[in-house]
Amino acid sequence: MTTTTRPAAGSAADLMLGDDAVALGALHAGISNAYAYPGTPSTEIFARLIREAAAGSAVIAHWCTNEKSAFEGAIGASLAGRRALVTMKHVGLNVAMDPFVNAALVGLGGGIVLAVADDPGMHSSQNEQDSRCLADFARVPCFEPATAQEAYDLTREAFVVSERLQVPVLVRLVTRLCHERSMVRTAPPEPPKPLHKAGPRQDWVLLPANARRLWGELLALQDEMRLANEASAHNRRTDGAGRRGVLTTGIGRRYFGEVLPEMTARPPHLHIGTFPLPKDLVRAFAADLDSMLVLEDGYPYVERQLPGLVPSRCKILGRESGALPAAGELNVVNVRAAFGLPALQLHESVLLNVPARPPRLCDGCVHRDSYAAMQQVIADLGIGAITGDIGCYTLGALPPYEAIDSCVCMGASIGMAKGASDAGLRPAVAVIGDSTFLHSGIPPLIDAIGHDTDMTVLILDNETTAMTGGQPTALPTSRLMPVVLGLGVDPAHVHLFSAHPRKVQELAALIKQEIAHAGLSVIVVQRECVQAARQRKKHES
Amino acid sequence: MRADVVLAGVGGQGVLTIARLLAEAAANDGFHVVQGELHGMSQRGGAVQAHFRLSDQPIESPQVPRGRADLLVGFEPLETLRNIAWLAPGGRIVTAIRPIENMPGYPPIEQVLAELRRFPEAILIDAHATALAAGSQRAENFVIAGAAFSLLPLTPGKLRAIVRKRAERWTEREGEAAIKALAAGRAAIGGAEPVHG
């Protein structure tokens, strides 16, 4: 089982994150364009690309307003014959699903690789959806690296496959791989593709007549995709003793590798690194088995495809069967248990319980002022619905503020406040950050404008995408107010408030005043993020 | 030869920086290295944990399994205690003793330290005072790094070289304090034998 690489003199090997490896894999594949919206744990892919661009790489790397816009940028680059990388976290793909699914139909020119970082265990996400299912849904290949080295190699290979099949290829990462530093050996880079407009037009205009033909062509490609995987070096069978087999995908292989030395004999093993599932390989592997344990991080994606592929006497064990927990990450503890290995003795604190240390808003954070004001408003007016959104300010749900009722998905605060107000739950207040507002808050705000909904929107503007480490927002603060006014909110009920800890009373009064207005109001509460300010001052000195 | 290390502390203490520097030092020494961490929520003053594995053989799991850490490196005493389940039987602890009380219900520090002293191999270091003596209270993490490094089966001086290189981006004073803090951390350990898995 190949895992880590030892540093060797003279080779181009470096210690890097799995995220860095994806960035370098794409750069060395000759990408011309890269687009992304930040999201943990994918953000560092793009951070690396931006550093490489600043250091002289001829790549255009732009943070975008949202993942849909990012993916569409890549389709445009492909139309120009250029290779493009798109990166996002798993829930970002929900936002980008429309262009992603339909890009599979058009006649791509340059390759498109979509690197998606899933977050099993929800370390910093609202769900643990498995992007392999979404690649399947779009009927495109999905590569699942197990190591940072594979992340580099598979990202490069994904561009070749994307161009050969003229479909986007999804590289599926998980948190532990994204944020794992290990040695990666790189290979000489390829030059960028020349500008060459892809055609013909009937392969790009998805009118029903064209789309029906292209959909037929995509379906006809499915077998070719699978056959390539039957022969792929990333899908490897290792013989072993006994009739209880192990199937691993991606990082699952490494937990198997970790517990293998403790097993009395090496079981037969099949590793899958590329999808669609090489069914013949699985069938042949399962032919003599009595059981098959499936180790996959995420949904039981492979496990669910096994009935019908494996002989009926072969028992399928995995996250769906209950042999492994259905939720959360794979780890050495649950994999040991699945193999029936004894649990390790663990030390514990005996004298005292260790209380939690939850993340909190930074000292001096502008959101503290907003939530202190909201607490006063809640105390005075009572709670109707205070819908929250995704960012640092989601921490306002926790003590000491406990000032928001919901956090669902990017931009949901505004649409939900409208629905709650329509339904009679008032006062309805939406709390959303500047970057999240630009990402997905504008369309629902237009809906609220259209109906002059009785609600108040607080845009907490800290001038950055703070939660993910301070990426620039798509529009600077100075242009946020013109956007809100330009959409058509009544100027009498649009306010820009420069926040200060001494002005909490004043802010509370303003919020109460606008809640009293029986229509739509927008208050932009503005002050620079303390972390961003620190970074900026460091740069300036 | 191998060593599994878990590092624990509070967001903002430089835990991830030290994990990375240790990994670079080990890689520079010719070892297989895997170093894992989490970014995101943990950076907002919450609990932070990083993993670091070195071996002369290929490494499998990206994380140190619970119950398998040869060395638990704590940058804050309550965080050291929080991660005690990672420690292998006979594993070593190196921990700072200054509490960071940015949370409700922080237990009396004497209780936390008493709990840590139950582990006969625990080395408690007043990293804060040591760092001040070295010239900068912000070098506290380098005191712990120096102590942890001297317990790893690595060539002496490797970490110092890595830190020196990194320090080219810092002010001269910061760099000097970090180097001094490393040495002070090493001194705090005395002549303890390195850990090995």
XYZ file of C-alpha atoms in Angstrom:
738
model
C 0.000 0.000 0.000
C 1.661 3.245 -1.040
C 1.072 6.080 1.343
C 3.648 8.647 2.267
C 6.768 9.484 0.316
C 10.100 9.886 2.003
C 11.952 13.074 1.142
C 14.733 12.262 -1.314
C 17.660 14.398 -2.292
C 17.426 15.909 -5.747
C 13.730 15.227 -6.381
C 11.159 17.952 -6.663
C 9.382 16.988 -3.445
C 7.936 19.306 -0.855
C 5.981 19.130 2.335
C 2.536 20.468 1.519
C -1.151 20.324 2.345
C -3.464 18.139 0.297
C -5.027 21.448 -0.767
C -1.634 22.693 -1.993
C -1.203 19.477 -3.965
C -4.472 20.089 -5.835
C -3.389 23.653 -6.623
C 0.004 22.531 -7.932
C -1.521 19.613 -9.837
C -3.800 22.052 -11.651
C -1.014 24.582 -12.256
C 1.270 21.892 -13.634
C -1.568 20.688 -15.865
C -1.350 24.091 -17.507
C -4.524 25.766 -16.266
C -5.073 29.294 -17.502
C -8.004 30.150 -15.262
C -9.151 29.316 -11.746
C -12.300 30.368 -9.917
C -13.555 29.752 -6.401
C -15.613 30.869 -3.465
C -13.869 30.308 -0.118
C -15.101 27.508 2.117
C -13.376 25.377 4.729
C -11.619 23.009 4.033
C -11.144 23.963 0.359
C -9.920 27.542 0.840
C -6.187 26.762 0.932
C -6.274 25.376 -2.629
C -7.032 28.798 -3.903
C -4.788 30.555 -1.412
C -1.907 28.580 -2.928
C -2.968 29.454 -6.486
C -3.096 33.141 -5.625
C 0.382 32.946 -4.092
C 1.681 31.172 -7.202
C 0.034 33.787 -9.436
C 1.633 36.573 -7.381
C 4.976 34.797 -7.763
C 4.691 34.929 -11.535
C 2.554 31.968 -12.663
C 0.501 32.971 -15.668
C -2.795 31.894 -14.152
C -5.863 34.036 -13.654
C -7.142 33.132 -10.177
C -10.239 35.026 -9.077
C -12.310 34.680 -5.949
C -15.911 34.823 -7.137
C -19.182 36.000 -5.627
C -20.427 32.435 -5.349
C -19.755 28.920 -6.572
C -22.201 29.119 -9.468
C -20.413 32.154 -10.867
C -17.091 30.379 -10.316
C -18.172 27.303 -12.243
C -19.593 29.359 -15.083
C -16.252 31.147 -15.374
C -14.629 27.764 -15.901
C -17.117 26.828 -18.634
C -16.269 30.064 -20.393
C -12.555 29.288 -20.156
C -13.266 25.850 -21.609
C -15.150 27.455 -24.501
C -11.929 29.389 -25.111
C -10.033 26.102 -25.262
C -8.259 26.712 -21.941
C -7.980 24.501 -18.898
C -9.726 25.734 -15.752
C -9.894 24.727 -12.106
C -12.889 25.435 -9.869
C -12.721 24.882 -6.112
C -15.345 24.962 -3.382
C -16.546 23.190 -0.302
C -19.187 20.483 -0.592
C -22.229 22.652 0.104
C -20.914 25.104 -2.471
C -21.603 22.490 -5.109
C -25.312 22.738 -4.260
C -25.051 26.350 -5.391
C -23.079 25.393 -8.519
C -25.185 22.357 -9.448
C -26.894 24.023 -12.401
C -23.752 24.847 -14.394
C -22.011 21.680 -13.174
C -24.701 19.282 -14.386
C -25.191 21.081 -17.683
C -21.477 21.446 -18.398
C -21.495 17.658 -18.746
C -23.640 18.084 -21.862
C -21.765 20.746 -23.793
C -18.767 19.985 -25.991
C -16.006 21.199 -23.679
C -12.820 22.494 -25.235
C -10.312 22.922 -22.405
C -10.617 20.549 -19.462
C -12.600 21.544 -16.378
C -11.656 20.069 -13.030
C -13.863 20.747 -10.050
C -12.125 20.144 -6.718
C -14.706 19.771 -3.965
C -13.796 19.468 -0.310
C -16.264 17.371 1.650
C -16.392 17.671 5.417
C -17.327 14.326 6.981
C -17.749 14.934 10.686
C -18.884 18.518 9.988
C -15.812 20.186 11.480
C -16.916 23.485 9.959
C -20.028 22.748 7.923
C -23.753 22.348 8.273
C -23.919 18.860 6.735
C -21.723 15.992 5.556
C -23.070 15.466 2.044
C -20.919 13.292 -0.213
C -19.920 14.880 -3.520
C -19.354 11.498 -5.150
C -23.149 11.213 -5.338
C -23.332 14.548 -7.155
C -20.712 13.543 -9.729
C -22.807 10.423 -10.281
C -25.935 12.601 -10.611
C -24.199 14.683 -13.306
C -22.945 11.452 -14.926
C -19.306 12.555 -14.853
C -16.140 10.903 -13.501
C -15.127 11.409 -9.896
C -11.567 10.901 -8.617
C -11.058 10.258 -4.921
C -7.428 10.638 -3.813
C -6.213 8.929 -0.651
C -3.056 10.979 -0.112
C -1.706 14.409 -0.969
C 0.492 12.743 -3.599
C -2.586 11.211 -5.206
C -4.338 14.575 -4.975
C -1.543 16.009 -7.119
C -1.446 13.106 -9.574
C -5.218 12.716 -9.920
C -5.798 16.438 -10.401
C -3.375 16.395 -13.329
C -4.912 13.245 -14.744
C -8.415 14.695 -14.328
C -7.649 17.379 -16.911
C -6.643 14.767 -19.470
C -9.813 12.763 -18.831
C -11.966 15.903 -18.917
C -10.667 16.775 -22.362
C -10.850 13.225 -23.686
C -14.480 12.793 -22.626
C -15.445 16.493 -22.889
C -17.033 16.468 -19.441
C -15.993 18.101 -16.154
C -14.183 15.784 -13.733
C -14.790 16.097 -10.002
C -11.874 15.583 -7.601
C -13.398 14.696 -4.259
C -11.404 15.617 -1.160
C -12.174 15.250 2.524
C -11.145 17.510 5.401
C -8.359 15.264 6.682
C -6.724 15.159 3.282
C -7.172 18.876 2.591
C -5.501 19.778 5.881
C -2.834 17.111 5.963
C 0.756 18.054 5.273
C 2.945 15.392 3.693
C 5.640 15.002 1.065
C 4.500 15.446 -2.527
C 6.670 14.783 -5.554
C 5.802 16.998 -8.487
C 6.434 16.460 -12.183
C 7.486 18.933 -14.889
C 4.641 21.306 -15.756
C 2.770 21.341 -19.046
C 2.348 24.586 -20.962
C -1.105 26.228 -21.000
C -3.428 25.352 -23.863
C -3.565 27.834 -26.738
C -6.611 30.042 -27.156
C -8.875 28.070 -29.445
C -12.632 28.504 -29.470
C -14.443 25.214 -28.944
C -17.268 24.334 -31.247
C -19.519 23.605 -32.950
C -22.288 25.880 -31.726
C -24.903 23.100 -31.661
C -22.779 21.396 -28.984
C -22.987 24.485 -26.768
C -26.539 25.750 -27.146
C -28.667 23.552 -24.908
C -31.941 24.031 -26.753
C -34.032 20.871 -26.324
C -33.151 19.512 -29.774
C -29.423 19.844 -29.088
C -29.741 18.829 -25.452
C -31.534 15.566 -26.329
C -28.717 14.614 -28.683
C -25.992 15.635 -26.219
C -27.688 13.784 -23.355
C -27.724 10.665 -25.528
C -24.028 11.134 -26.195
C -23.301 11.554 -22.483
C -25.215 8.366 -21.682
C -23.319 6.556 -24.433
C -20.059 7.676 -22.789
C -20.891 6.041 -19.465
C -19.515 2.680 -20.447
C -16.303 4.217 -21.709
C -15.871 6.011 -18.371
C -16.374 2.764 -16.482
C -14.095 0.739 -18.746
C -11.281 3.245 -18.221
C -11.686 2.707 -14.480
C -11.659 -1.090 -14.809
C -8.075 -0.768 -16.088
C -6.988 2.233 -13.988
C -3.908 1.924 -11.793
C -5.867 3.819 -9.127
C -8.170 0.825 -8.674
C -6.008 -1.967 -7.326
C -6.697 -5.442 -6.096
C -4.351 -7.029 -3.572
C -4.743 -10.725 -2.882
C -4.970 -11.936 0.672
C -5.961 -14.815 2.872
C -9.504 -15.836 3.738
C -12.897 -15.045 2.291
C -13.608 -11.804 4.121
C -12.662 -9.037 1.731
C -12.099 -5.316 2.266
C -13.068 -2.625 -0.214
C -11.657 0.835 0.431
C -12.186 4.127 -1.344
C -10.054 7.257 -1.013
C -8.747 7.919 2.470
C -10.478 4.771 3.799
C -7.467 2.831 2.529
C -5.222 4.551 5.032
C -7.269 3.585 8.070
C -7.200 0.014 6.777
C -3.426 0.302 6.355
C -3.106 1.557 9.922
C -4.865 -1.448 11.479
C -3.477 -4.065 9.061
C -0.321 -4.832 11.108
C -2.546 -5.901 13.988
C -4.451 -8.445 11.925
C -3.402 -12.081 11.876
C -3.576 -12.284 8.075
C -3.921 -9.769 5.263
C -7.462 -9.975 3.880
C -8.197 -9.702 0.144
C -8.371 -5.983 -0.654
C -9.752 -3.862 -3.474
C -9.079 -0.145 -3.497
C -11.157 2.207 -5.622
C -9.837 5.679 -6.432
C -11.886 6.530 -9.548
C -15.605 6.468 -10.315
C -17.948 5.450 -11.936
C -17.463 2.202 -10.073
C -15.489 -0.408 -12.053
C -18.173 -3.044 -11.682
C -16.305 -5.881 -13.377
C -13.407 -5.400 -10.990
C -15.774 -5.498 -8.021
C -17.593 -8.552 -9.404
C -14.370 -10.495 -9.897
C -13.078 -9.459 -6.475
C -16.286 -10.553 -4.753
C -16.648 -13.892 -6.579
C -15.098 -16.007 -3.794
C -15.896 -13.818 -0.817
C -18.244 -14.515 2.058
C -18.265 -10.909 3.190
C -17.024 -7.534 2.084
C -16.323 -4.662 4.477
C -16.565 -1.287 2.741
C -14.448 1.535 4.189
C -15.519 4.808 2.581
C -15.485 8.247 4.209
C -18.878 9.803 3.605
C -22.107 8.245 2.424
C -22.425 4.490 1.732
C -21.988 5.374 -1.938
C -20.206 2.192 -3.027
C -21.934 0.024 -0.446
C -25.302 0.838 -1.999
C -24.094 -0.240 -5.444
C -22.950 -3.662 -4.294
C -26.216 -5.644 -4.108
C -26.475 -7.363 -7.467
C -22.735 -7.068 -8.094
C -21.590 -9.404 -5.353
C -22.831 -13.003 -4.954
C -25.884 -13.274 -2.718
C -23.952 -15.215 -0.067
C -21.458 -12.347 0.242
C -22.479 -10.222 3.179
C -22.070 -6.485 2.574
C -20.731 -4.620 5.612
C -20.330 -0.880 5.894
C -21.939 2.323 7.015
C -25.381 1.302 5.859
C -25.252 -2.217 7.304
C -24.305 -0.842 10.713
C -20.797 -2.333 10.738
C -19.555 1.263 10.843
C -21.309 4.375 12.174
C -23.584 5.947 9.541
C -22.521 9.471 10.551
C -19.168 11.133 11.110
C -15.676 10.445 9.866
C -13.952 7.146 9.504
C -11.126 6.882 12.006
C -8.828 4.270 13.432
C -11.156 3.670 16.373
C -14.271 2.818 14.342
C -12.284 0.927 11.705
C -10.627 -1.186 14.415
C -14.053 -1.988 15.807
C -15.359 -2.938 12.350
C -12.538 -5.488 12.082
C -13.326 -6.823 15.549
C -10.005 -5.637 16.970
C -10.057 -4.880 20.698
C -10.483 -1.241 21.680
C -7.377 0.515 22.993
C -7.181 1.500 26.652
C -7.568 5.261 26.873
C -6.411 7.658 29.573
C -9.023 9.926 31.015
C -9.254 12.867 33.335
C -10.455 11.528 36.695
C -10.463 14.550 38.976
C -12.550 16.869 36.855
C -14.691 17.126 33.756
C -13.069 19.184 31.053
C -15.548 21.900 30.050
C -15.932 22.804 26.366
C -14.020 25.708 24.875
C -16.296 26.805 22.052
C -15.119 29.194 19.332
C -16.115 32.773 20.044
C -16.255 36.158 18.420
C -12.892 37.918 18.683
C -12.423 40.712 21.219
C -13.209 43.954 19.426
C -15.254 42.177 16.724
C -17.868 44.416 15.127
C -20.437 41.627 15.439
C -20.246 41.925 19.222
C -21.721 45.427 18.943
C -24.478 44.231 16.624
C -25.448 41.376 18.892
C -25.296 43.515 22.027
C -27.746 45.843 20.269
C -29.911 42.895 19.173
C -30.080 41.691 22.772
C -31.546 45.048 23.788
C -34.014 44.905 20.910
C -35.073 41.390 21.882
C -35.464 42.442 25.513
C -37.666 45.391 24.531
C -39.728 43.977 21.645
C -39.651 40.229 22.145
C -38.618 37.753 19.485
C -40.484 37.219 16.253
C -37.938 35.601 13.991
C -34.259 36.512 13.856
C -32.903 34.531 10.961
C -29.142 34.127 10.809
C -26.716 33.156 8.107
C -23.293 31.629 7.513
C -20.120 33.294 8.738
C -18.385 34.325 11.954
C -21.625 35.950 13.052
C -23.294 32.520 13.246
C -21.507 32.395 16.613
C -24.179 34.892 17.724
C -26.379 31.823 18.211
C -24.190 30.754 21.154
C -23.996 32.267 24.627
C -23.593 34.987 25.683
C -25.683 36.467 22.842
C -28.102 33.727 21.769
C -29.418 36.320 19.365
C -30.284 34.332 16.224
C -32.909 31.660 15.641
C -31.571 29.936 12.546
C -28.634 29.177 10.287
C -29.458 27.007 7.273
C -27.499 27.856 4.154
C -25.809 30.774 2.415
C -28.273 33.645 2.013
C -31.172 31.870 3.734
C -31.570 34.572 6.376
C -33.261 36.991 3.977
C -35.589 34.542 2.227
C -36.512 32.999 5.566
C -37.218 36.368 7.174
C -39.549 37.113 4.276
C -41.366 33.800 4.659
C -41.597 34.168 8.437
C -42.935 37.706 8.121
C -45.416 36.663 5.409
C -46.607 33.926 7.745
C -47.095 36.406 10.586
C -43.999 35.839 12.717
C -42.928 39.439 13.405
C -40.780 41.317 14.006
C -38.750 39.502 11.363
C -35.074 40.384 11.287
C -32.469 38.879 8.950
C -28.806 38.963 9.996
C -26.307 38.413 7.184
C -22.638 39.208 6.516
C -21.393 41.291 3.612
C -19.781 38.408 1.727
C -22.774 36.113 2.281
C -25.102 38.902 1.149
C -23.235 39.214 -2.132
C -23.052 35.396 -2.454
C -26.782 34.638 -2.157
C -28.566 37.450 -0.364
C -29.392 39.698 -3.296
C -32.113 37.622 -5.059
C -34.181 37.110 -1.869
C -33.773 40.810 -1.042
C -35.255 41.619 -4.448
C -38.212 39.376 -3.545
C -38.676 41.318 -0.311
C -38.446 44.612 -2.216
C -41.072 43.391 -4.684
C -43.553 42.874 -1.867
C -42.265 45.572 0.537
C -42.181 42.823 3.131
C -42.415 43.921 6.756
C -38.903 42.925 7.776
C -35.532 44.383 8.703
C -32.286 43.215 7.166
C -29.046 43.752 9.069
C -26.027 43.451 6.810
C -23.039 43.009 9.092
C -20.269 44.460 6.999
C -16.788 43.668 8.302
C -15.246 44.312 4.866
C -13.956 40.771 4.400
C -14.800 37.063 4.209
C -13.679 36.600 7.783
C -14.651 33.062 8.726
C -12.450 31.483 6.074
C -9.415 33.640 6.817
C -10.090 37.053 5.325
C -10.472 36.709 1.573
C -11.533 39.927 -0.151
C -15.263 40.284 -0.768
C -16.399 40.621 -4.355
C -17.294 44.264 -3.851
C -15.660 46.662 -1.396
C -17.715 48.240 1.357
C -18.005 51.506 -0.534
C -20.064 49.715 -3.180
C -22.382 47.815 -0.874
C -24.721 50.746 -0.220
C -25.099 51.603 -3.933
C -26.023 47.936 -4.538
C -28.724 47.970 -1.846
C -30.095 51.325 -3.001
C -29.843 50.340 -6.650
C -31.981 47.275 -6.046
C -34.739 49.627 -5.042
C -35.062 49.573 -1.251
C -36.764 52.804 -0.137
C -33.804 55.143 0.659
C -35.653 56.443 3.721
C -35.247 52.957 5.206
C -31.668 52.226 4.213
C -28.998 53.146 6.771
C -25.243 52.892 6.965
C -24.176 52.635 10.590
C -20.520 52.912 11.612
C -20.378 50.586 14.565
C -18.541 51.354 17.778
C -18.831 49.737 21.208
C -19.946 53.129 22.567
C -22.788 53.293 20.033
C -24.621 50.089 20.948
C -27.621 52.024 22.363
C -27.816 54.104 19.230
C -27.741 50.990 17.038
C -30.453 49.334 19.142
C -32.603 52.439 18.761
C -32.103 52.431 14.991
C -33.048 48.750 14.708
C -36.186 49.378 16.808
C -37.092 52.363 14.675
C -36.859 50.275 11.496
C -38.696 47.335 13.002
C -41.511 49.807 13.725
C -41.647 50.620 9.989
C -44.247 48.285 8.454
C -42.178 47.514 5.374
C -38.688 46.573 4.274
C -35.639 48.198 5.897
C -31.946 47.555 5.465
C -29.271 48.562 7.975
C -25.632 48.078 7.027
C -23.557 47.857 10.205
C -19.995 48.565 9.248
C -16.548 48.244 10.829
C -13.461 46.372 9.653
C -12.855 42.850 10.958
C -10.243 43.010 13.750
C -8.269 40.127 12.259
C -8.287 41.719 8.802
C -7.221 45.039 10.332
C -4.318 43.328 12.093
C -3.219 41.686 8.828
C -3.534 44.947 6.941
C -1.449 46.868 9.496
C 1.197 44.142 9.419
C 1.393 44.457 5.634
C 1.565 48.244 5.796
C 4.415 48.333 8.341
C 11.925 4.489 14.413
C 8.686 6.363 14.704
C 6.933 8.915 16.907
C 3.317 9.997 17.081
C 2.655 13.443 18.482
C -0.557 15.309 19.321
C -0.374 19.070 19.875
C -3.148 20.924 21.661
C -3.903 24.490 22.586
C -6.169 27.454 22.007
C -6.766 29.258 18.700
C -4.221 32.055 18.348
C -1.451 30.352 20.352
C 0.489 29.255 17.288
C -0.193 25.527 17.689
C -0.523 24.976 13.936
C 2.648 26.946 13.228
C 4.659 24.783 15.605
C 3.137 21.559 14.245
C 4.174 22.639 10.790
C 7.722 23.588 11.829
C 8.200 20.260 13.625
C 6.997 18.439 10.510
C 9.392 20.415 8.333
C 12.268 19.613 10.675
C 11.445 15.891 10.588
C 11.076 15.865 6.798
C 14.368 17.693 6.553
C 15.853 14.932 8.676
C 14.771 12.346 6.094
C 11.692 10.927 7.830
C 8.302 10.116 6.416
C 6.029 12.803 7.806
C 2.306 13.364 8.096
C 0.957 16.412 9.865
C -2.757 17.071 10.152
C -4.807 19.903 11.498
C -8.174 21.582 11.248
C -8.784 25.143 10.143
C -11.948 27.180 10.387
C -14.076 27.406 13.499
C -11.175 26.369 15.728
C -9.334 29.578 14.973
C -11.811 31.738 16.882
C -10.304 31.179 20.313
C -11.630 27.645 20.450
C -9.791 24.415 21.133
C -7.148 23.565 18.524
C -5.563 20.194 17.907
C -2.853 19.162 15.464
C -1.306 15.789 14.723
C 2.226 15.017 13.671
C 3.605 11.599 12.809
C 7.143 10.745 11.813
C 8.519 7.362 10.852
C 11.280 5.689 8.888
C 8.481 3.638 7.269
C 5.532 4.883 5.184
C 2.737 6.301 7.364
C -0.878 5.286 6.922
C -3.523 7.118 8.995
C -3.493 10.911 8.601
C -4.209 11.138 12.299
C -2.603 9.754 15.407
C -5.120 7.203 16.703
C -6.553 7.803 20.155
C -4.427 5.985 22.716
C -1.357 6.007 20.496
C 0.424 9.337 20.984
C 3.989 8.927 22.220
C 4.043 12.600 23.036
C 1.262 15.014 23.948
C 2.357 18.617 23.554
C 0.133 21.080 25.380
C 0.241 24.828 24.887
C -2.448 25.339 27.548
C -3.026 23.047 30.538
C -6.783 22.466 30.154
C -6.280 21.655 26.473
C -3.580 19.180 27.430
C -6.085 17.510 29.708
C -8.804 17.579 27.039
C -6.559 15.509 24.767
C -5.349 13.047 27.354
C -7.177 10.169 25.614
C -4.698 10.418 22.745
C -1.778 9.527 24.997
C -0.385 6.008 24.648
C 0.377 3.951 27.759
C 3.762 5.256 28.864
C 3.471 8.258 26.560
C 5.077 11.542 27.553
C 3.432 14.926 28.206
C 5.025 18.326 27.769
C 2.719 21.156 28.716
C 2.585 24.852 29.431
C 0.903 25.748 32.713
C -0.592 29.202 32.098
C -4.373 28.975 31.773
C -6.271 30.804 29.041
C -9.643 31.490 30.582
C -11.669 32.657 27.577
C -14.562 30.338 28.409
C -17.191 29.823 31.068
C -16.518 27.342 33.872
C -12.741 27.154 33.712
C -11.834 24.906 36.663
C -9.386 26.085 39.346
C -5.935 25.894 37.756
C -4.506 23.930 40.748
C -6.978 21.137 39.962
C -5.975 21.084 36.309
C -2.279 20.928 37.155
C -2.860 18.287 39.848
C -4.614 16.148 37.279
C -1.691 16.545 34.868
C 0.821 15.692 37.598
C -0.873 12.324 38.025
C 1.072 11.337 34.926
C 4.552 10.573 36.199
C 6.152 11.396 32.864
C 4.463 14.802 32.531
C 6.809 17.761 32.174
C 5.137 21.011 33.235
C 6.829 24.151 31.979
C 6.191 27.761 32.886
C 6.527 28.648 29.222
C 5.186 32.142 29.780
C 7.913 33.115 32.279
C 10.520 31.318 30.174
C 9.452 33.193 27.051
C 9.526 36.532 28.899
C 13.047 35.756 30.033
C 13.937 34.938 26.423
C 12.756 38.379 25.367
C 9.188 38.030 24.164
C 6.031 36.704 25.780
C 4.788 35.913 22.279
C 7.510 33.263 21.962
C 5.719 31.006 24.468
C 4.913 28.532 21.706
C 8.603 28.312 20.795
C 9.508 27.379 24.370
C 7.079 24.466 24.112
C 8.389 23.666 20.625
C 11.965 23.544 21.881
C 10.965 21.243 24.721
C 8.895 18.957 22.464
C 11.585 18.826 19.797
C 14.244 17.682 22.219
C 12.010 14.701 23.059
C 11.795 13.618 19.407
C 14.302 11.277 17.760
C 15.586 14.024 15.459
C 18.995 15.507 14.795
C 19.663 18.379 17.225
C 19.622 21.755 15.501
C 17.152 20.778 12.765
C 14.289 22.765 14.264
C 16.512 25.749 14.929
C 17.544 25.763 11.272
C 13.910 25.616 10.137
C 12.936 28.437 12.510
C 15.888 30.551 11.386
C 14.772 30.203 7.786
C 11.186 31.068 8.695
C 12.381 34.019 10.788
C 13.687 35.748 7.663
C 10.096 36.991 7.272
C 9.901 38.335 10.831
C 11.431 41.284 12.618
C 14.921 40.639 13.941
C 13.665 40.848 17.515
C 10.931 38.261 16.916
C 13.410 35.899 15.291
C 15.924 36.227 18.108
C 13.268 35.678 20.749
C 12.054 32.537 18.968
C 15.569 31.063 18.776
C 16.255 31.912 22.421
C 12.886 30.443 23.402
C 13.694 27.184 21.596
C 16.923 26.867 23.566
C 15.143 27.707 26.824
C 12.536 25.027 26.100
C 15.253 22.497 25.408
C 16.953 23.441 28.684
C 13.686 23.018 30.572
C 13.580 19.359 29.540
C 17.044 18.640 30.880
C 18.496 15.400 29.629
C 15.260 13.413 29.152
C 15.437 10.531 26.663
C 13.582 10.944 23.349
C 10.259 9.212 22.885
C 9.850 6.456 20.340
C 6.894 4.384 19.280
